[in-house]
Amino acid sequence: MDGIINVHKEKGFTSHDVVAKLRGILHQKKIGHTGTLDPDATGVLPVCVGRATKVCELLTDKSKTYTAVVRLGVVTDTQDMTGNILEEREVSCSLEEIKEAVSAFTGEIWQTPPMYSALKVNGKRLYELARQGIEVERKKRKIMIYSSSITDYRPEKNEFTLKVCCSKGTYIRTLCHDIGERLSCGAAMASLVRTGVDDFRLEDSFTLAQIEDI
């Protein structure tokens, strides 16, 4: 089989888990994914099969869209709600102030990759160092936020939903963290769904169970 499968990655699976399970379902070894999604994140993960693995890098470079729930008033070591809470702060910002903070992170911006990431420094994954309590200097990277908007605001929960279209290499939980720092109340990502990778959309994707049935 040669082609690209639009997989709907479910919570709890790593991108490598998806590839491993597809090898079993399709009885085929030559399979590669087009960019990692955190285990707790869900959504679009295009997977290249057979000769299509040659275009994996091309798809990795494409723009991506996400929907993230942002929790205000909290700072964690992982920049999302799966981590340890480092600080809890009072939230006094208005919706207008949140919108201003979000718009400040639009266009070409610099972002420092989080310690809890798969990037390598001196041959070691950053998350491996982070788990040992070691923090190392990370180089800032230039990324592009093509568009971002607030689609839902729940002040009683100190939460809002953020829709983002961005370039490769963007860490959405770092974006949430940086928005929180700009607001001075802190923020962490509560959930993340990747809704699109270029022309691959969530509504056209298939879970592993559905692929197995097909």
JSON list of N, CA and C in Angstrom, two decimals, residues 68-76 79 81 85 87-99 101-102 150 152-162 175-191:
[
{"chain": "A", "resi": 68, "resn": "ALA", "atom": "N", "xyz": [-6.87, 24.96, 21.40]},
{"chain": "A", "resi": 68, "resn": "ALA", "atom": "CA", "xyz": [-6.33, 24.71, 22.74]},
{"chain": "A", "resi": 68, "resn": "ALA", "atom": "C", "xyz": [-7.21, 25.37, 23.80]},
{"chain": "A", "resi": 69, "resn": "VAL", "atom": "N", "xyz": [-7.37, 24.69, 24.92]},
{"chain": "A", "resi": 69, "resn": "VAL", "atom": "CA", "xyz": [-8.03, 25.29, 26.08]},
{"chain": "A", "resi": 69, "resn": "VAL", "atom": "C", "xyz": [-6.92, 25.81, 26.99]},
{"chain": "A", "resi": 70, "resn": "VAL", "atom": "N", "xyz": [-6.99, 27.10, 27.32]},
{"chain": "A", "resi": 70, "resn": "VAL", "atom": "CA", "xyz": [-5.96, 27.76, 28.12]},
{"chain": "A", "resi": 70, "resn": "VAL", "atom": "C", "xyz": [-6.50, 28.02, 29.53]},
{"chain": "A", "resi": 71, "resn": "ARG", "atom": "N", "xyz": [-5.80, 27.56, 30.53]},
{"chain": "A", "resi": 71, "resn": "ARG", "atom": "CA", "xyz": [-6.18, 27.79, 31.94]},
{"chain": "A", "resi": 71, "resn": "ARG", "atom": "C", "xyz": [-5.34, 28.92, 32.51]},
{"chain": "A", "resi": 72, "resn": "LEU", "atom": "N", "xyz": [-5.97, 29.99, 32.92]},
{"chain": "A", "resi": 72, "resn": "LEU", "atom": "CA", "xyz": [-5.29, 31.14, 33.50]},
{"chain": "A", "resi": 72, "resn": "LEU", "atom": "C", "xyz": [-5.07, 30.95, 35.00]},
{"chain": "A", "resi": 73, "resn": "GLY", "atom": "N", "xyz": [-4.05, 31.63, 35.53]},
{"chain": "A", "resi": 73, "resn": "GLY", "atom": "CA", "xyz": [-3.83, 31.64, 36.97]},
{"chain": "A", "resi": 73, "resn": "GLY", "atom": "C", "xyz": [-2.97, 30.51, 37.49]},
{"chain": "A", "resi": 74, "resn": "VAL", "atom": "N", "xyz": [-2.34, 29.76, 36.59]},
{"chain": "A", "resi": 74, "resn": "VAL", "atom": "CA", "xyz": [-1.53, 28.63, 37.03]},
{"chain": "A", "resi": 74, "resn": "VAL", "atom": "C", "xyz": [-0.28, 28.52, 36.15]},
{"chain": "A", "resi": 75, "resn": "VAL", "atom": "N", "xyz": [0.85, 28.16, 36.77]},
{"chain": "A", "resi": 75, "resn": "VAL", "atom": "CA", "xyz": [2.10, 27.93, 36.06]},
{"chain": "A", "resi": 75, "resn": "VAL", "atom": "C", "xyz": [2.57, 26.52, 36.41]},
{"chain": "A", "resi": 76, "resn": "THR", "atom": "N", "xyz": [2.89, 25.71, 35.40]},
{"chain": "A", "resi": 76, "resn": "THR", "atom": "CA", "xyz": [3.36, 24.34, 35.65]},
{"chain": "A", "resi": 76, "resn": "THR", "atom": "C", "xyz": [4.72, 24.11, 35.02]},
{"chain": "A", "resi": 79, "resn": "GLN", "atom": "N", "xyz": [4.22, 23.32, 31.30]},
{"chain": "A", "resi": 79, "resn": "GLN", "atom": "CA", "xyz": [3.44, 24.33, 30.58]},
{"chain": "A", "resi": 79, "resn": "GLN", "atom": "C", "xyz": [2.06, 23.83, 30.17]},
{"chain": "A", "resi": 81, "resn": "MET", "atom": "N", "xyz": [-1.42, 21.16, 31.88]},
{"chain": "A", "resi": 81, "resn": "MET", "atom": "CA", "xyz": [-2.00, 20.73, 33.16]},
{"chain": "A", "resi": 81, "resn": "MET", "atom": "C", "xyz": [-1.63, 19.30, 33.55]},
{"chain": "A", "resi": 85, "resn": "ILE", "atom": "N", "xyz": [2.27, 21.77, 39.45]},
{"chain": "A", "resi": 85, "resn": "ILE", "atom": "CA", "xyz": [1.95, 23.19, 39.59]},
{"chain": "A", "resi": 85, "resn": "ILE", "atom": "C", "xyz": [3.06, 23.89, 40.37]},
{"chain": "A", "resi": 87, "resn": "GLU", "atom": "N", "xyz": [3.16, 27.50, 40.51]},
{"chain": "A", "resi": 87, "resn": "GLU", "atom": "CA", "xyz": [2.58, 28.72, 41.06]},
{"chain": "A", "resi": 87, "resn": "GLU", "atom": "C", "xyz": [1.10, 28.80, 40.76]},
{"chain": "A", "resi": 88, "resn": "GLU", "atom": "N", "xyz": [0.36, 29.38, 41.66]},
{"chain": "A", "resi": 88, "resn": "GLU", "atom": "CA", "xyz": [-1.05, 29.74, 41.40]},
{"chain": "A", "resi": 88, "resn": "GLU", "atom": "C", "xyz": [-1.16, 31.24, 41.66]},
{"chain": "A", "resi": 89, "resn": "ARG", "atom": "N", "xyz": [-1.73, 31.96, 40.69]},
{"chain": "A", "resi": 89, "resn": "ARG", "atom": "CA", "xyz": [-1.81, 33.41, 40.79]},
{"chain": "A", "resi": 89, "resn": "ARG", "atom": "C", "xyz": [-3.25, 33.89, 40.62]},
{"chain": "A", "resi": 90, "resn": "GLU", "atom": "N", "xyz": [-3.47, 35.09, 41.10]},
{"chain": "A", "resi": 90, "resn": "GLU", "atom": "CA", "xyz": [-4.80, 35.70, 40.97]},
{"chain": "A", "resi": 90, "resn": "GLU", "atom": "C", "xyz": [-5.02, 36.13, 39.52]},
{"chain": "A", "resi": 91, "resn": "VAL", "atom": "N", "xyz": [-6.24, 35.93, 39.04]},
{"chain": "A", "resi": 91, "resn": "VAL", "atom": "CA", "xyz": [-6.60, 36.33, 37.67]},
{"chain": "A", "resi": 91, "resn": "VAL", "atom": "C", "xyz": [-7.52, 37.54, 37.74]},
{"chain": "A", "resi": 92, "resn": "SER", "atom": "N", "xyz": [-7.04, 38.66, 37.23]},
{"chain": "A", "resi": 92, "resn": "SER", "atom": "CA", "xyz": [-7.85, 39.89, 37.28]},
{"chain": "A", "resi": 92, "resn": "SER", "atom": "C", "xyz": [-7.99, 40.54, 35.90]},
{"chain": "A", "resi": 93, "resn": "CYS", "atom": "N", "xyz": [-7.49, 39.87, 34.86]},
{"chain": "A", "resi": 93, "resn": "CYS", "atom": "CA", "xyz": [-7.52, 40.46, 33.51]},
{"chain": "A", "resi": 93, "resn": "CYS", "atom": "C", "xyz": [-8.91, 40.34, 32.88]},
{"chain": "A", "resi": 94, "resn": "SER", "atom": "N", "xyz": [-9.22, 41.28, 32.02]},
{"chain": "A", "resi": 94, "resn": "SER", "atom": "CA", "xyz": [-10.50, 41.28, 31.31]},
{"chain": "A", "resi": 94, "resn": "SER", "atom": "C", "xyz": [-10.36, 40.54, 29.99]},
{"chain": "A", "resi": 95, "resn": "LEU", "atom": "N", "xyz": [-11.48, 40.28, 29.34]},
{"chain": "A", "resi": 95, "resn": "LEU", "atom": "CA", "xyz": [-11.46, 39.63, 28.03]},
{"chain": "A", "resi": 95, "resn": "LEU", "atom": "C", "xyz": [-10.68, 40.46, 27.02]},
{"chain": "A", "resi": 96, "resn": "GLU", "atom": "N", "xyz": [-10.85, 41.78, 27.09]},
{"chain": "A", "resi": 96, "resn": "GLU", "atom": "CA", "xyz": [-10.13, 42.66, 26.17]},
{"chain": "A", "resi": 96, "resn": "GLU", "atom": "C", "xyz": [-8.61, 42.56, 26.36]},
{"chain": "A", "resi": 97, "resn": "GLU", "atom": "N", "xyz": [-8.19, 42.46, 27.62]},
{"chain": "A", "resi": 97, "resn": "GLU", "atom": "CA", "xyz": [-6.75, 42.32, 27.90]},
{"chain": "A", "resi": 97, "resn": "GLU", "atom": "C", "xyz": [-6.23, 40.98, 27.40]},
{"chain": "A", "resi": 98, "resn": "ILE", "atom": "N", "xyz": [-7.05, 39.93, 27.52]},
{"chain": "A", "resi": 98, "resn": "ILE", "atom": "CA", "xyz": [-6.66, 38.61, 27.02]},
{"chain": "A", "resi": 98, "resn": "ILE", "atom": "C", "xyz": [-6.51, 38.66, 25.50]},
{"chain": "A", "resi": 99, "resn": "LYS", "atom": "N", "xyz": [-7.48, 39.32, 24.83]},
{"chain": "A", "resi": 99, "resn": "LYS", "atom": "CA", "xyz": [-7.42, 39.45, 23.37]},
{"chain": "A", "resi": 99, "resn": "LYS", "atom": "C", "xyz": [-6.17, 40.20, 22.94]},
{"chain": "A", "resi": 101, "resn": "ALA", "atom": "N", "xyz": [-3.33, 40.35, 24.57]},
{"chain": "A", "resi": 101, "resn": "ALA", "atom": "CA", "xyz": [-2.17, 39.47, 24.81]},
{"chain": "A", "resi": 101, "resn": "ALA", "atom": "C", "xyz": [-2.05, 38.44, 23.71]},
{"chain": "A", "resi": 102, "resn": "VAL", "atom": "N", "xyz": [-3.17, 37.87, 23.29]},
{"chain": "A", "resi": 102, "resn": "VAL", "atom": "CA", "xyz": [-3.17, 36.88, 22.21]},
{"chain": "A", "resi": 102, "resn": "VAL", "atom": "C", "xyz": [-2.68, 37.50, 20.91]},
{"chain": "A", "resi": 150, "resn": "ILE", "atom": "N", "xyz": [-9.79, 33.93, 19.94]},
{"chain": "A", "resi": 150, "resn": "ILE", "atom": "CA", "xyz": [-10.48, 33.32, 21.09]},
{"chain": "A", "resi": 150, "resn": "ILE", "atom": "C", "xyz": [-11.88, 32.93, 20.64]},
{"chain": "A", "resi": 152, "resn": "ASP", "atom": "N", "xyz": [-13.98, 30.91, 22.66]},
{"chain": "A", "resi": 152, "resn": "ASP", "atom": "CA", "xyz": [-14.86, 30.72, 23.82]},
{"chain": "A", "resi": 152, "resn": "ASP", "atom": "C", "xyz": [-14.15, 31.26, 25.05]},
{"chain": "A", "resi": 153, "resn": "TYR", "atom": "N", "xyz": [-14.91, 31.91, 25.94]},
{"chain": "A", "resi": 153, "resn": "TYR", "atom": "CA", "xyz": [-14.33, 32.48, 27.15]},
{"chain": "A", "resi": 153, "resn": "TYR", "atom": "C", "xyz": [-15.19, 32.09, 28.34]},
{"chain": "A", "resi": 154, "resn": "ARG", "atom": "N", "xyz": [-14.56, 31.46, 29.36]},
{"chain": "A", "resi": 154, "resn": "ARG", "atom": "CA", "xyz": [-15.30, 31.00, 30.54]},
{"chain": "A", "resi": 154, "resn": "ARG", "atom": "C", "xyz": [-14.64, 31.60, 31.80]},
{"chain": "A", "resi": 155, "resn": "PRO", "atom": "N", "xyz": [-14.99, 32.85, 32.12]},
{"chain": "A", "resi": 155, "resn": "PRO", "atom": "CA", "xyz": [-14.34, 33.53, 33.25]},
{"chain": "A", "resi": 155, "resn": "PRO", "atom": "C", "xyz": [-14.53, 32.81, 34.58]},
{"chain": "A", "resi": 156, "resn": "GLU", "atom": "N", "xyz": [-15.65, 32.09, 34.74]},
{"chain": "A", "resi": 156, "resn": "GLU", "atom": "CA", "xyz": [-15.90, 31.39, 36.00]},
{"chain": "A", "resi": 156, "resn": "GLU", "atom": "C", "xyz": [-14.91, 30.25, 36.22]},
{"chain": "A", "resi": 157, "resn": "LYS", "atom": "N", "xyz": [-14.29, 29.78, 35.14]},
{"chain": "A", "resi": 157, "resn": "LYS", "atom": "CA", "xyz": [-13.29, 28.71, 35.22]},
{"chain": "A", "resi": 157, "resn": "LYS", "atom": "C", "xyz": [-11.87, 29.23, 34.94]},
{"chain": "A", "resi": 158, "resn": "ASN", "atom": "N", "xyz": [-11.76, 30.53, 34.69]},
{"chain": "A", "resi": 158, "resn": "ASN", "atom": "CA", "xyz": [-10.48, 31.13, 34.29]},
{"chain": "A", "resi": 158, "resn": "ASN", "atom": "C", "xyz": [-9.91, 30.43, 33.05]},
{"chain": "A", "resi": 159, "resn": "GLU", "atom": "N", "xyz": [-10.77, 30.15, 32.09]},
{"chain": "A", "resi": 159, "resn": "GLU", "atom": "CA", "xyz": [-10.37, 29.44, 30.88]},
{"chain": "A", "resi": 159, "resn": "GLU", "atom": "C", "xyz": [-10.87, 30.15, 29.62]},
{"chain": "A", "resi": 160, "resn": "PHE", "atom": "N", "xyz": [-10.10, 29.98, 28.55]},
{"chain": "A", "resi": 160, "resn": "PHE", "atom": "CA", "xyz": [-10.60, 30.38, 27.23]},
{"chain": "A", "resi": 160, "resn": "PHE", "atom": "C", "xyz": [-10.09, 29.39, 26.20]},
{"chain": "A", "resi": 161, "resn": "THR", "atom": "N", "xyz": [-10.78, 29.33, 25.06]},
{"chain": "A", "resi": 161, "resn": "THR", "atom": "CA", "xyz": [-10.39, 28.43, 23.98]},
{"chain": "A", "resi": 161, "resn": "THR", "atom": "C", "xyz": [-9.71, 29.25, 22.89]},
{"chain": "A", "resi": 162, "resn": "LEU", "atom": "N", "xyz": [-8.55, 28.80, 22.48]},
{"chain": "A", "resi": 162, "resn": "LEU", "atom": "CA", "xyz": [-7.72, 29.52, 21.52]},
{"chain": "A", "resi": 162, "resn": "LEU", "atom": "C", "xyz": [-7.60, 28.71, 20.24]},
{"chain": "A", "resi": 175, "resn": "LEU", "atom": "N", "xyz": [3.16, 28.74, 23.83]},
{"chain": "A", "resi": 175, "resn": "LEU", "atom": "CA", "xyz": [2.38, 29.93, 23.46]},
{"chain": "A", "resi": 175, "resn": "LEU", "atom": "C", "xyz": [1.40, 30.28, 24.58]},
{"chain": "A", "resi": 176, "resn": "CYS", "atom": "N", "xyz": [0.72, 29.27, 25.12]},
{"chain": "A", "resi": 176, "resn": "CYS", "atom": "CA", "xyz": [-0.22, 29.49, 26.23]},
{"chain": "A", "resi": 176, "resn": "CYS", "atom": "C", "xyz": [0.52, 30.07, 27.44]},
{"chain": "A", "resi": 177, "resn": "HIS", "atom": "N", "xyz": [1.67, 29.47, 27.76]},
{"chain": "A", "resi": 177, "resn": "HIS", "atom": "CA", "xyz": [2.49, 29.94, 28.89]},
{"chain": "A", "resi": 177, "resn": "HIS", "atom": "C", "xyz": [2.90, 31.40, 28.69]},
{"chain": "A", "resi": 178, "resn": "ASP", "atom": "N", "xyz": [3.37, 31.73, 27.48]},
{"chain": "A", "resi": 178, "resn": "ASP", "atom": "CA", "xyz": [3.85, 33.09, 27.20]},
{"chain": "A", "resi": 178, "resn": "ASP", "atom": "C", "xyz": [2.73, 34.12, 27.26]},
{"chain": "A", "resi": 179, "resn": "ILE", "atom": "N", "xyz": [1.54, 33.72, 26.81]},
{"chain": "A", "resi": 179, "resn": "ILE", "atom": "CA", "xyz": [0.36, 34.61, 26.92]},
{"chain": "A", "resi": 179, "resn": "ILE", "atom": "C", "xyz": [0.07, 34.89, 28.39]},
{"chain": "A", "resi": 180, "resn": "GLY", "atom": "N", "xyz": [0.16, 33.83, 29.20]},
{"chain": "A", "resi": 180, "resn": "GLY", "atom": "CA", "xyz": [-0.08, 33.98, 30.65]},
{"chain": "A", "resi": 180, "resn": "GLY", "atom": "C", "xyz": [0.93, 34.89, 31.31]},
{"chain": "A", "resi": 181, "resn": "GLU", "atom": "N", "xyz": [2.20, 34.80, 30.89]},
{"chain": "A", "resi": 181, "resn": "GLU", "atom": "CA", "xyz": [3.24, 35.67, 31.45]},
{"chain": "A", "resi": 181, "resn": "GLU", "atom": "C", "xyz": [3.01, 37.12, 31.05]},
{"chain": "A", "resi": 182, "resn": "ARG", "atom": "N", "xyz": [2.54, 37.33, 29.83]},
{"chain": "A", "resi": 182, "resn": "ARG", "atom": "CA", "xyz": [2.25, 38.69, 29.38]},
{"chain": "A", "resi": 182, "resn": "ARG", "atom": "C", "xyz": [1.10, 39.29, 30.20]},
{"chain": "A", "resi": 183, "resn": "LEU", "atom": "N", "xyz": [0.16, 38.45, 30.60]},
{"chain": "A", "resi": 183, "resn": "LEU", "atom": "CA", "xyz": [-0.98, 38.90, 31.40]},
{"chain": "A", "resi": 183, "resn": "LEU", "atom": "C", "xyz": [-0.64, 38.99, 32.89]},
{"chain": "A", "resi": 184, "resn": "SER", "atom": "N", "xyz": [0.55, 38.48, 33.26]},
{"chain": "A", "resi": 184, "resn": "SER", "atom": "CA", "xyz": [1.06, 38.48, 34.64]},
{"chain": "A", "resi": 184, "resn": "SER", "atom": "C", "xyz": [0.32, 37.52, 35.57]},
{"chain": "A", "resi": 185, "resn": "CYS", "atom": "N", "xyz": [-0.61, 36.73, 35.05]},
{"chain": "A", "resi": 185, "resn": "CYS", "atom": "CA", "xyz": [-1.35, 35.80, 35.90]},
{"chain": "A", "resi": 185, "resn": "CYS", "atom": "C", "xyz": [-0.91, 34.35, 35.67]},
{"chain": "A", "resi": 186, "resn": "GLY", "atom": "N", "xyz": [-0.08, 34.14, 34.65]},
{"chain": "A", "resi": 186, "resn": "GLY", "atom": "CA", "xyz": [0.33, 32.78, 34.32]},
{"chain": "A", "resi": 186, "resn": "GLY", "atom": "C", "xyz": [-0.75, 32.03, 33.58]},
{"chain": "A", "resi": 187, "resn": "ALA", "atom": "N", "xyz": [-0.35, 30.99, 32.86]},
{"chain": "A", "resi": 187, "resn": "ALA", "atom": "CA", "xyz": [-1.32, 30.16, 32.14]},
{"chain": "A", "resi": 187, "resn": "ALA", "atom": "C", "xyz": [-0.68, 28.82, 31.79]},
{"chain": "A", "resi": 188, "resn": "ALA", "atom": "N", "xyz": [-1.52, 27.83, 31.64]},
{"chain": "A", "resi": 188, "resn": "ALA", "atom": "CA", "xyz": [-1.08, 26.50, 31.22]},
{"chain": "A", "resi": 188, "resn": "ALA", "atom": "C", "xyz": [-2.12, 25.93, 30.26]},
{"chain": "A", "resi": 189, "resn": "MET", "atom": "N", "xyz": [-1.68, 25.08, 29.37]},
{"chain": "A", "resi": 189, "resn": "MET", "atom": "CA", "xyz": [-2.58, 24.47, 28.39]},
{"chain": "A", "resi": 189, "resn": "MET", "atom": "C", "xyz": [-3.35, 23.32, 29.05]},
{"chain": "A", "resi": 190, "resn": "ALA", "atom": "N", "xyz": [-4.68, 23.37, 28.99]},
{"chain": "A", "resi": 190, "resn": "ALA", "atom": "CA", "xyz": [-5.51, 22.34, 29.61]},
{"chain": "A", "resi": 190, "resn": "ALA", "atom": "C", "xyz": [-5.83, 21.20, 28.65]},
{"chain": "A", "resi": 191, "resn": "SER", "atom": "N", "xyz": [-5.92, 21.49, 27.37]},
{"chain": "A", "resi": 191, "resn": "SER", "atom": "CA", "xyz": [-6.16, 20.44, 26.36]},
{"chain": "A", "resi": 191, "resn": "SER", "atom": "C", "xyz": [-5.76, 20.97, 24.99]}
]
